[in-house]
mmCIF file of C-alpha atoms and ligand atoms in Angstrom:
data_model
loop_
_atom_site.group_PDB
_atom_site.id
_atom_site.type_symbol
_atom_site.label_atom_id
_atom_site.label_comp_id
_atom_site.label_asym_id
_atom_site.label_seq_id
_atom_site.Cartn_x
_atom_site.Cartn_y
_atom_site.Cartn_z
ATOM 1 C CA MET A 1 -119.788 101.707 144.240
ATOM 2 C CA VAL A 2 -116.981 99.170 144.523
ATOM 3 C CA PRO A 3 -113.742 99.458 142.497
ATOM 4 C CA TYR A 4 -113.131 96.602 140.026
ATOM 5 C CA ASP A 5 -110.337 94.979 142.077
ATOM 6 C CA GLN A 6 -112.428 94.949 145.212
ATOM 7 C CA ALA A 7 -115.614 93.585 143.647
ATOM 8 C CA ASN A 8 -114.908 90.072 144.962
ATOM 9 C CA VAL A 9 -116.859 87.191 146.484
ATOM 10 C CA HIS A 10 -115.867 84.275 148.692
ATOM 11 C CA ILE A 11 -114.905 80.971 147.061
ATOM 12 C CA LEU A 12 -117.829 79.313 148.852
ATOM 13 C CA THR A 13 -120.343 81.636 147.231
ATOM 14 C CA HIS A 14 -123.283 79.266 146.937
ATOM 15 C CA SER A 15 -124.297 80.259 143.395
ATOM 16 C CA LEU A 16 -120.790 79.684 142.063
ATOM 17 C CA HIS A 17 -121.190 76.010 142.955
ATOM 18 C CA TYR A 18 -124.767 75.319 141.957
ATOM 19 C CA GLY A 19 -125.648 77.881 139.271
ATOM 20 C CA LEU A 20 -128.518 79.418 141.217
ATOM 21 C CA ALA A 21 -128.054 82.964 140.058
ATOM 22 C CA VAL A 22 -130.245 85.170 137.884
ATOM 23 C CA PHE A 23 -128.897 87.905 135.696
ATOM 24 C CA GLU A 24 -129.641 90.431 132.985
ATOM 25 C CA GLY A 25 -127.784 91.961 130.098
ATOM 26 C CA MET A 26 -128.675 95.447 128.955
ATOM 27 C CA ARG A 27 -127.035 97.987 126.727
ATOM 28 C CA CYS A 28 -126.698 101.712 127.215
ATOM 29 C CA TYR A 29 -126.465 103.781 124.007
ATOM 30 C CA LYS A 30 -125.500 107.357 123.396
ATOM 31 C CA GLY A 31 -128.293 108.998 121.477
ATOM 32 C CA ASP A 32 -129.683 112.386 120.657
ATOM 33 C CA GLY A 33 -131.033 112.864 124.185
ATOM 34 C CA GLY A 34 -127.791 111.679 125.883
ATOM 35 C CA SER A 35 -127.009 108.171 127.120
ATOM 36 C CA ALA A 36 -129.912 105.872 127.828
ATOM 37 C CA ILE A 37 -130.384 102.229 128.809
ATOM 38 C CA PHE A 38 -132.491 100.347 126.293
ATOM 39 C CA ARG A 39 -135.654 98.950 127.916
ATOM 40 C CA ALA A 40 -134.127 98.990 131.407
ATOM 41 C CA LYS A 41 -137.476 98.526 133.154
ATOM 42 C CA GLU A 42 -138.403 95.480 131.065
ATOM 43 C CA HIS A 43 -135.006 93.897 131.711
ATOM 44 C CA ILE A 44 -135.257 94.416 135.460
ATOM 45 C CA ARG A 45 -138.803 93.111 135.451
ATOM 46 C CA ARG A 46 -137.432 89.960 133.799
ATOM 47 C CA LEU A 47 -134.708 89.782 136.491
ATOM 48 C CA PHE A 48 -137.464 89.689 139.095
ATOM 49 C CA ASP A 49 -139.425 87.142 137.058
ATOM 50 C CA SER A 50 -136.312 84.929 136.903
ATOM 51 C CA ALA A 51 -135.825 85.276 140.666
ATOM 52 C CA HIS A 52 -139.499 84.464 141.254
ATOM 53 C CA ILE A 53 -139.165 81.265 139.230
ATOM 54 C CA LEU A 54 -136.178 80.242 141.415
ATOM 55 C CA GLN A 55 -138.022 81.325 144.588
ATOM 56 C CA MET A 56 -135.219 83.769 145.293
ATOM 57 C CA ALA A 57 -136.301 86.895 147.191
ATOM 58 C CA LEU A 58 -134.470 89.974 145.950
ATOM 59 C CA PRO A 59 -133.680 92.492 148.714
ATOM 60 C CA PHE A 60 -134.354 95.542 146.509
ATOM 61 C CA SER A 61 -137.238 96.944 144.499
ATOM 62 C CA GLN A 62 -137.252 96.979 140.702
ATOM 63 C CA GLU A 63 -137.051 100.788 140.788
ATOM 64 C CA GLU A 64 -133.950 100.686 143.019
ATOM 65 C CA ILE A 65 -132.145 98.319 140.669
ATOM 66 C CA VAL A 66 -133.049 100.266 137.531
ATOM 67 C CA LYS A 67 -131.759 103.424 139.170
ATOM 68 C CA ALA A 68 -128.585 101.671 140.360
ATOM 69 C CA CYS A 69 -127.900 100.550 136.765
ATOM 70 C CA ALA A 70 -128.029 104.174 135.646
ATOM 71 C CA ASP A 71 -125.756 105.133 138.571
ATOM 72 C CA VAL A 72 -123.163 102.499 137.616
ATOM 73 C CA THR A 73 -123.138 103.790 134.039
ATOM 74 C CA ARG A 74 -122.757 107.377 135.144
ATOM 75 C CA VAL A 75 -120.027 106.763 137.743
ATOM 76 C CA ASN A 76 -118.013 104.827 135.157
ATOM 77 C CA GLN A 77 -118.464 107.757 132.760
ATOM 78 C CA PHE A 78 -119.555 105.442 129.967
ATOM 79 C CA ASP A 79 -121.425 106.929 127.013
ATOM 80 C CA GLU A 80 -122.205 103.416 125.850
ATOM 81 C CA CYS A 81 -121.760 100.142 127.684
ATOM 82 C CA TYR A 82 -123.164 96.723 128.471
ATOM 83 C CA LEU A 83 -124.709 96.317 131.925
ATOM 84 C CA ARG A 84 -124.830 93.096 133.884
ATOM 85 C CA PRO A 85 -127.051 93.019 136.963
ATOM 86 C CA ILE A 86 -126.777 89.682 138.765
ATOM 87 C CA ALA A 87 -128.441 88.294 141.891
ATOM 88 C CA PHE A 88 -126.940 85.298 143.647
ATOM 89 C CA TYR A 89 -126.693 83.452 146.950
ATOM 90 C CA GLY A 90 -123.661 84.436 148.988
ATOM 91 C CA ASP A 91 -121.464 82.208 151.140
ATOM 92 C CA GLY A 92 -122.443 80.621 154.432
ATOM 93 C CA GLU A 93 -124.221 77.323 154.098
ATOM 94 C CA MET A 94 -123.290 74.762 151.463
ATOM 95 C CA GLY A 95 -125.466 72.059 149.903
ATOM 96 C CA VAL A 96 -127.757 72.387 146.909
ATOM 97 C CA VAL A 97 -130.894 73.228 148.881
ATOM 98 C CA ALA A 98 -129.343 75.531 151.499
ATOM 99 C CA ARG A 99 -131.842 78.359 151.906
ATOM 100 C CA ASN A 100 -130.270 80.676 154.466
ATOM 101 C CA ASN A 101 -127.573 82.363 152.430
ATOM 102 C CA GLN A 102 -127.905 86.056 151.826
ATOM 103 C CA VAL A 103 -129.184 87.068 148.392
ATOM 104 C CA ARG A 104 -126.627 89.456 146.987
ATOM 105 C CA VAL A 105 -127.070 91.769 144.025
ATOM 106 C CA ALA A 106 -124.317 93.307 141.933
ATOM 107 C CA ILE A 107 -124.281 95.430 138.798
ATOM 108 C CA ALA A 108 -121.250 95.576 136.534
ATOM 109 C CA ALA A 109 -120.681 97.584 133.368
ATOM 110 C CA TRP A 110 -118.143 97.367 130.573
ATOM 111 C CA PRO A 111 -117.835 98.376 126.912
ATOM 112 C CA TRP A 112 -118.855 95.486 124.622
ATOM 113 C CA GLY A 113 -118.580 95.469 120.818
ATOM 114 C CA ALA A 114 -120.283 93.273 118.206
ATOM 115 C CA TYR A 115 -121.125 89.941 119.884
ATOM 116 C CA LEU A 116 -120.835 87.812 116.741
ATOM 117 C CA GLY A 117 -118.094 89.925 115.171
ATOM 118 C CA ALA A 118 -118.301 93.125 113.132
ATOM 119 C CA ASP A 119 -118.317 91.142 109.871
ATOM 120 C CA GLY A 120 -121.089 88.921 111.176
ATOM 121 C CA GLN A 121 -123.191 91.917 111.990
ATOM 122 C CA SER A 122 -122.784 93.441 108.530
ATOM 123 C CA GLN A 123 -122.548 90.356 106.273
ATOM 124 C CA GLY A 124 -124.487 87.744 108.233
ATOM 125 C CA VAL A 125 -123.325 84.785 110.323
ATOM 126 C CA ARG A 126 -123.032 81.073 109.624
ATOM 127 C CA LEU A 127 -124.939 78.760 111.965
ATOM 128 C CA LYS A 128 -124.831 75.046 112.654
ATOM 129 C CA THR A 129 -127.717 73.091 114.131
ATOM 130 C CA SER A 130 -126.467 71.966 117.524
ATOM 131 C CA SER A 131 -126.190 68.380 118.674
ATOM 132 C CA PHE A 132 -127.168 69.779 122.094
ATOM 133 C CA VAL A 133 -130.922 70.110 122.563
ATOM 134 C CA ARG A 134 -132.435 73.157 124.279
ATOM 135 C CA PHE A 135 -133.692 71.886 127.625
ATOM 136 C CA HIS A 136 -137.337 71.076 128.199
ATOM 137 C CA HIS A 137 -139.178 73.531 130.450
ATOM 138 C CA ASN A 138 -139.733 70.748 132.969
ATOM 139 C CA SER A 139 -135.976 70.323 133.501
ATOM 140 C CA MET A 140 -134.616 73.835 133.412
ATOM 141 C CA MET A 141 -136.673 76.987 133.019
ATOM 142 C CA PRO A 142 -136.016 78.738 129.713
ATOM 143 C CA MET A 143 -138.183 81.675 130.858
ATOM 144 C CA ALA A 144 -135.734 82.347 133.698
ATOM 145 C CA LYS A 145 -132.385 83.859 132.840
ATOM 146 C CA THR A 146 -130.427 81.733 135.297
ATOM 147 C CA SER A 147 -126.695 81.156 135.221
ATOM 148 C CA ALA A 148 -127.186 77.375 135.146
ATOM 149 C CA ASN A 149 -129.069 77.596 131.832
ATOM 150 C CA TYR A 150 -125.896 78.802 130.188
ATOM 151 C CA VAL A 151 -124.135 75.457 130.502
ATOM 152 C CA ASN A 152 -126.437 74.263 127.713
ATOM 153 C CA SER A 153 -125.635 77.442 125.753
ATOM 154 C CA ALA A 154 -121.888 77.099 126.265
ATOM 155 C CA LEU A 155 -121.852 73.436 125.163
ATOM 156 C CA ALA A 156 -123.688 74.386 121.976
ATOM 157 C CA GLY A 157 -121.683 77.558 121.423
ATOM 158 C CA TYR A 158 -118.335 75.789 121.810
ATOM 159 C CA GLU A 159 -119.380 72.991 119.479
ATOM 160 C CA ALA A 160 -120.407 75.376 116.706
ATOM 161 C CA ARG A 161 -117.198 77.408 116.981
ATOM 162 C CA ASN A 162 -114.986 74.303 117.224
ATOM 163 C CA ASN A 163 -116.440 73.301 113.878
ATOM 164 C CA GLY A 164 -115.831 76.641 112.216
ATOM 165 C CA TYR A 165 -119.300 78.198 112.499
ATOM 166 C CA ASP A 166 -120.133 81.536 114.103
ATOM 167 C CA GLU A 167 -122.928 80.336 116.353
ATOM 168 C CA ALA A 168 -125.185 77.394 117.201
ATOM 169 C CA LEU A 169 -128.880 77.007 116.496
ATOM 170 C CA LEU A 170 -130.491 74.817 119.153
ATOM 171 C CA LEU A 171 -133.597 72.722 118.573
ATOM 172 C CA ASP A 172 -136.117 71.922 121.296
ATOM 173 C CA VAL A 173 -136.895 68.405 122.543
ATOM 174 C CA HIS A 174 -139.495 68.006 119.782
ATOM 175 C CA GLY A 175 -136.948 68.899 117.124
ATOM 176 C CA TYR A 176 -138.284 72.378 116.348
ATOM 177 C CA VAL A 177 -136.072 75.438 116.217
ATOM 178 C CA ALA A 178 -135.648 77.006 119.668
ATOM 179 C CA GLU A 179 -132.948 79.696 119.721
ATOM 180 C CA GLY A 180 -129.244 80.439 119.526
ATOM 181 C CA SER A 181 -126.899 80.002 122.483
ATOM 182 C CA GLY A 182 -127.529 83.639 123.414
ATOM 183 C CA GLU A 183 -130.001 84.933 120.838
ATOM 184 C CA ASN A 184 -133.585 84.530 119.680
ATOM 185 C CA PHE A 185 -134.120 83.466 116.093
ATOM 186 C CA PHE A 186 -136.333 84.696 113.236
ATOM 187 C CA ILE A 187 -136.905 83.717 109.596
ATOM 188 C CA ALA A 188 -138.757 85.469 106.771
ATOM 189 C CA ARG A 189 -140.399 83.774 103.787
ATOM 190 C CA ASP A 190 -142.702 85.414 101.261
ATOM 191 C CA GLY A 191 -142.811 88.568 103.358
ATOM 192 C CA VAL A 192 -144.021 86.833 106.531
ATOM 193 C CA VAL A 193 -141.771 86.627 109.576
ATOM 194 C CA ILE A 194 -141.810 83.565 111.829
ATOM 195 C CA THR A 195 -140.193 83.102 115.227
ATOM 196 C CA PRO A 196 -140.483 80.219 117.728
ATOM 197 C CA PRO A 197 -143.134 80.675 120.439
ATOM 198 C CA LEU A 198 -142.082 81.407 124.039
ATOM 199 C CA MET A 199 -141.719 77.760 124.942
ATOM 200 C CA SER A 200 -138.104 76.665 124.741
ATOM 201 C CA CYS A 201 -136.538 80.072 124.424
ATOM 202 C CA LEU A 202 -135.892 83.131 126.515
ATOM 203 C CA ALA A 203 -138.500 85.890 126.304
ATOM 204 C CA GLY A 204 -135.995 88.198 124.672
ATOM 205 C CA ILE A 205 -136.478 91.920 125.079
ATOM 206 C CA THR A 206 -134.897 92.431 121.649
ATOM 207 C CA ARG A 207 -137.264 89.783 120.258
ATOM 208 C CA ASP A 208 -140.191 91.734 121.686
ATOM 209 C CA SER A 209 -138.815 95.012 120.291
ATOM 210 C CA VAL A 210 -138.316 93.527 116.827
ATOM 211 C CA ILE A 211 -141.845 92.051 116.752
ATOM 212 C CA ARG A 212 -143.222 95.479 117.617
ATOM 213 C CA ILE A 213 -141.056 97.142 114.940
ATOM 214 C CA LEU A 214 -142.167 94.614 112.312
ATOM 215 C CA ASN A 215 -145.827 95.043 113.246
ATOM 216 C CA ASP A 216 -145.421 98.813 112.933
ATOM 217 C CA GLN A 217 -143.947 98.219 109.454
ATOM 218 C CA GLY A 218 -147.057 96.244 108.540
ATOM 219 C CA VAL A 219 -145.164 92.929 108.454
ATOM 220 C CA THR A 220 -147.025 89.880 109.795
ATOM 221 C CA VAL A 221 -145.096 88.063 112.529
ATOM 222 C CA LYS A 222 -146.127 84.526 113.438
ATOM 223 C CA GLU A 223 -144.980 82.935 116.677
ATOM 224 C CA GLN A 224 -145.131 79.262 115.806
ATOM 225 C CA PRO A 225 -142.941 76.157 115.850
ATOM 226 C CA PHE A 226 -140.973 75.388 112.681
ATOM 227 C CA PRO A 227 -138.370 72.819 111.644
ATOM 228 C CA ARG A 228 -134.807 73.404 110.477
ATOM 229 C CA ASP A 229 -135.584 72.714 106.815
ATOM 230 C CA LEU A 230 -137.923 75.701 106.744
ATOM 231 C CA VAL A 231 -134.869 77.735 107.698
ATOM 232 C CA TYR A 232 -132.941 76.237 104.751
ATOM 233 C CA ILE A 233 -135.579 77.513 102.327
ATOM 234 C CA ALA A 234 -136.266 80.841 104.076
ATOM 235 C CA ASP A 235 -135.646 84.080 102.195
ATOM 236 C CA GLU A 236 -133.994 85.667 105.234
ATOM 237 C CA ALA A 237 -132.999 84.855 108.792
ATOM 238 C CA PHE A 238 -131.664 86.870 111.695
ATOM 239 C CA MET A 239 -130.870 86.575 115.386
ATOM 240 C CA THR A 240 -131.720 89.028 118.127
ATOM 241 C CA GLY A 241 -130.274 89.721 121.559
ATOM 242 C CA THR A 242 -128.956 92.527 123.701
ATOM 243 C CA ALA A 243 -125.367 91.520 123.001
ATOM 244 C CA ALA A 244 -125.980 90.403 119.376
ATOM 245 C CA GLU A 245 -128.500 93.216 118.649
ATOM 246 C CA VAL A 246 -129.979 92.242 115.244
ATOM 247 C CA THR A 247 -127.492 89.987 113.472
ATOM 248 C CA PRO A 248 -128.318 88.665 109.980
ATOM 249 C CA VAL A 249 -127.896 84.920 109.360
ATOM 250 C CA ARG A 250 -126.540 83.928 105.968
ATOM 251 C CA GLU A 251 -126.203 80.161 106.321
ATOM 252 C CA LEU A 252 -127.508 77.208 108.323
ATOM 253 C CA ASP A 253 -125.825 73.809 108.091
ATOM 254 C CA ASP A 254 -123.885 74.907 104.990
ATOM 255 C CA ARG A 255 -127.090 75.832 103.144
ATOM 256 C CA ARG A 256 -127.222 79.411 101.943
ATOM 257 C CA ILE A 257 -130.321 81.249 103.176
ATOM 258 C CA GLY A 258 -131.954 83.357 100.481
ATOM 259 C CA GLU A 259 -129.270 85.266 98.643
ATOM 260 C CA GLY A 260 -126.738 84.647 101.406
ATOM 261 C CA LYS A 261 -126.672 88.258 102.512
ATOM 262 C CA PRO A 262 -128.866 90.490 104.691
ATOM 263 C CA GLY A 263 -132.260 90.757 102.983
ATOM 264 C CA PRO A 264 -134.666 93.713 102.830
ATOM 265 C CA ILE A 265 -136.736 92.830 105.909
ATOM 266 C CA THR A 266 -133.604 92.267 108.003
ATOM 267 C CA ARG A 267 -132.061 95.505 106.800
ATOM 268 C CA LYS A 268 -135.212 97.459 107.580
ATOM 269 C CA VAL A 269 -135.419 95.976 111.081
ATOM 270 C CA ILE A 270 -131.777 96.907 111.721
ATOM 271 C CA GLU A 271 -132.356 100.444 110.481
ATOM 272 C CA VAL A 272 -135.428 101.075 112.655
ATOM 273 C CA PHE A 273 -133.908 99.268 115.646
ATOM 274 C CA ASN A 274 -130.754 101.409 115.473
ATOM 275 C CA ALA A 275 -132.832 104.568 115.310
ATOM 276 C CA ALA A 276 -134.932 103.412 118.270
ATOM 277 C CA LEU A 277 -131.851 102.662 120.404
ATOM 278 C CA ARG A 278 -130.564 106.170 119.941
ATOM 279 C CA GLY A 279 -133.823 108.008 120.536
ATOM 280 C CA ARG A 280 -134.211 108.908 116.871
ATOM 281 C CA ASP A 281 -137.655 107.388 116.435
ATOM 282 C CA PRO A 282 -140.404 109.027 118.511
ATOM 283 C CA ARG A 283 -142.494 105.842 118.405
ATOM 284 C CA TYR A 284 -140.003 104.053 120.603
ATOM 285 C CA ARG A 285 -138.748 106.826 122.862
ATOM 286 C CA ASN A 286 -140.401 105.280 125.911
ATOM 287 C CA TRP A 287 -138.018 102.320 125.498
ATOM 288 C CA LEU A 288 -135.156 104.496 126.715
ATOM 289 C CA TYR A 289 -134.170 105.050 130.338
ATOM 290 C CA GLN A 290 -132.050 108.171 130.533
ATOM 291 C CA VAL A 291 -128.901 107.878 132.661
HETATM 292 N N1 LIG B 1 -131.843 83.737 124.284
HETATM 293 C C1 LIG B 1 -130.794 83.527 125.096
HETATM 294 C C2 LIG B 1 -130.459 82.148 125.482
HETATM 295 C C3 LIG B 1 -130.048 84.613 125.557
HETATM 296 O O1 LIG B 1 -129.024 84.395 126.376
HETATM 297 C C4 LIG B 1 -130.383 85.911 125.146
HETATM 298 C C5 LIG B 1 -129.585 87.091 125.607
HETATM 299 C C6 LIG B 1 -131.501 86.084 124.293
HETATM 300 C C7 LIG B 1 -132.201 84.974 123.887
HETATM 301 C C8 LIG B 1 -131.964 87.448 123.866
HETATM 302 O O2 LIG B 1 -132.547 88.136 124.941
HETATM 303 P P1 LIG B 1 -132.536 89.726 125.018
HETATM 304 O O3 LIG B 1 -131.133 90.151 125.339
HETATM 305 O O4 LIG B 1 -133.483 90.048 126.118
HETATM 306 O O5 LIG B 1 -133.002 90.237 123.705
HETATM 307 N N2 LIG B 1 -128.216 86.820 125.897
HETATM 308 C C9 LIG B 1 -127.474 87.732 126.709
HETATM 309 C C10 LIG B 1 -126.170 87.145 127.182
HETATM 310 C C11 LIG B 1 -125.043 87.106 126.246
HETATM 311 C C12 LIG B 1 -123.742 86.689 126.930
HETATM 312 O O6 LIG B 1 -122.920 86.001 126.287
HETATM 313 O O7 LIG B 1 -123.519 87.056 128.100
HETATM 314 C C13 LIG B 1 -127.342 89.082 126.028
HETATM 315 O O8 LIG B 1 -127.504 89.193 124.819
HETATM 316 O O9 LIG B 1 -127.073 90.052 126.738
#
C-alpha cells in the first residue's frame, strides 16, 4: 500500500509517452452482504486479455490482482468506490518498441458519482453522432482496454460536450453505430433490444450483464450492426458502462428518442441491475466479489 502522495512514477515512464498501458474500471458497491466488487474476476480477466493483445506479460496472477483490488478497497475503508487497476511499462529504455522496461501494476480507488451527471442518469442524456470514427480493429484494438484507445474517445467526448451535448456516439468505419466514448450502446424497438456486435466496441462487462438480465426477463437481444437513423426511430435507447452504469438516452442528433424519457425496458434493466449490484437478486449473486 502506497499513500496517495507517494504513488508516483518517473517522467520517462514508457507508457506515459506511447500509450502502451492496459487498465480496468470496476465499481465496489455496499449491499446486503457488505461491500463487494461487481464482476471483479471478469474485469481482471479482461485486463489480462488486453495485456495479451499488447504482448505485455503481467508479473502477477489474475487471482493476486483480484485480491489486491479488494485489499485496496478495504485499506481505504471505502464502502463504495471505483477501482482502477492499470498495468504499464516503467522507465528505463525509450523508443516506441523498447521491450526491456519493467511491467508495473498499480491499483487505485476513489469515490466516483454519476458519470454522465445525476440528471442524465434519471432523465436520460443527449447524444451527438461524432465526427470522429471509432477506429478499425486493424489499426487499434477495440477489444483491448488500452490507454491509447482513449485518445479517440477523448476527441469524440470533447467535441460532443463543446457542442452542448452530454456524450458522443461514435460510428465505426462502415458507418454503423459502435459505442459511446466510454459506454456501450443499446436501442429497443417493438420490444426487441439491439446492440452492436463485438467488432468496433469494447466487450463491456456491463453490456454482458445487461444482455443476461434482458434474456432473463424474456426480452430478445440482437447483436447486429445498425445505422444511426434506426436510433432516431427507436422506442428507447441506453448506454452501459462501469462508470455510466445504465444511463438512459433521450436524444440523438436533436431527435427525440421514443417519448424522450426513460422507457419501460430501460427502467426495468436499471431496476434489476441495481438489485444485482447490491446482492439483492439471488440470480446474480455470483457476480459479486466480497471485499
Ligand atoms: N466502451 C468503452 C470505450 C469504455 O471505455 C467502457 C468503459 C465501456 C464500453 C463499458 O465497459 P464496462 O465498464 O466493462 O461495462 N469505460 C470505463 C472508463 C471510463 C472513464 O472515463 O475512465 C468505465 O466505465 O469504467
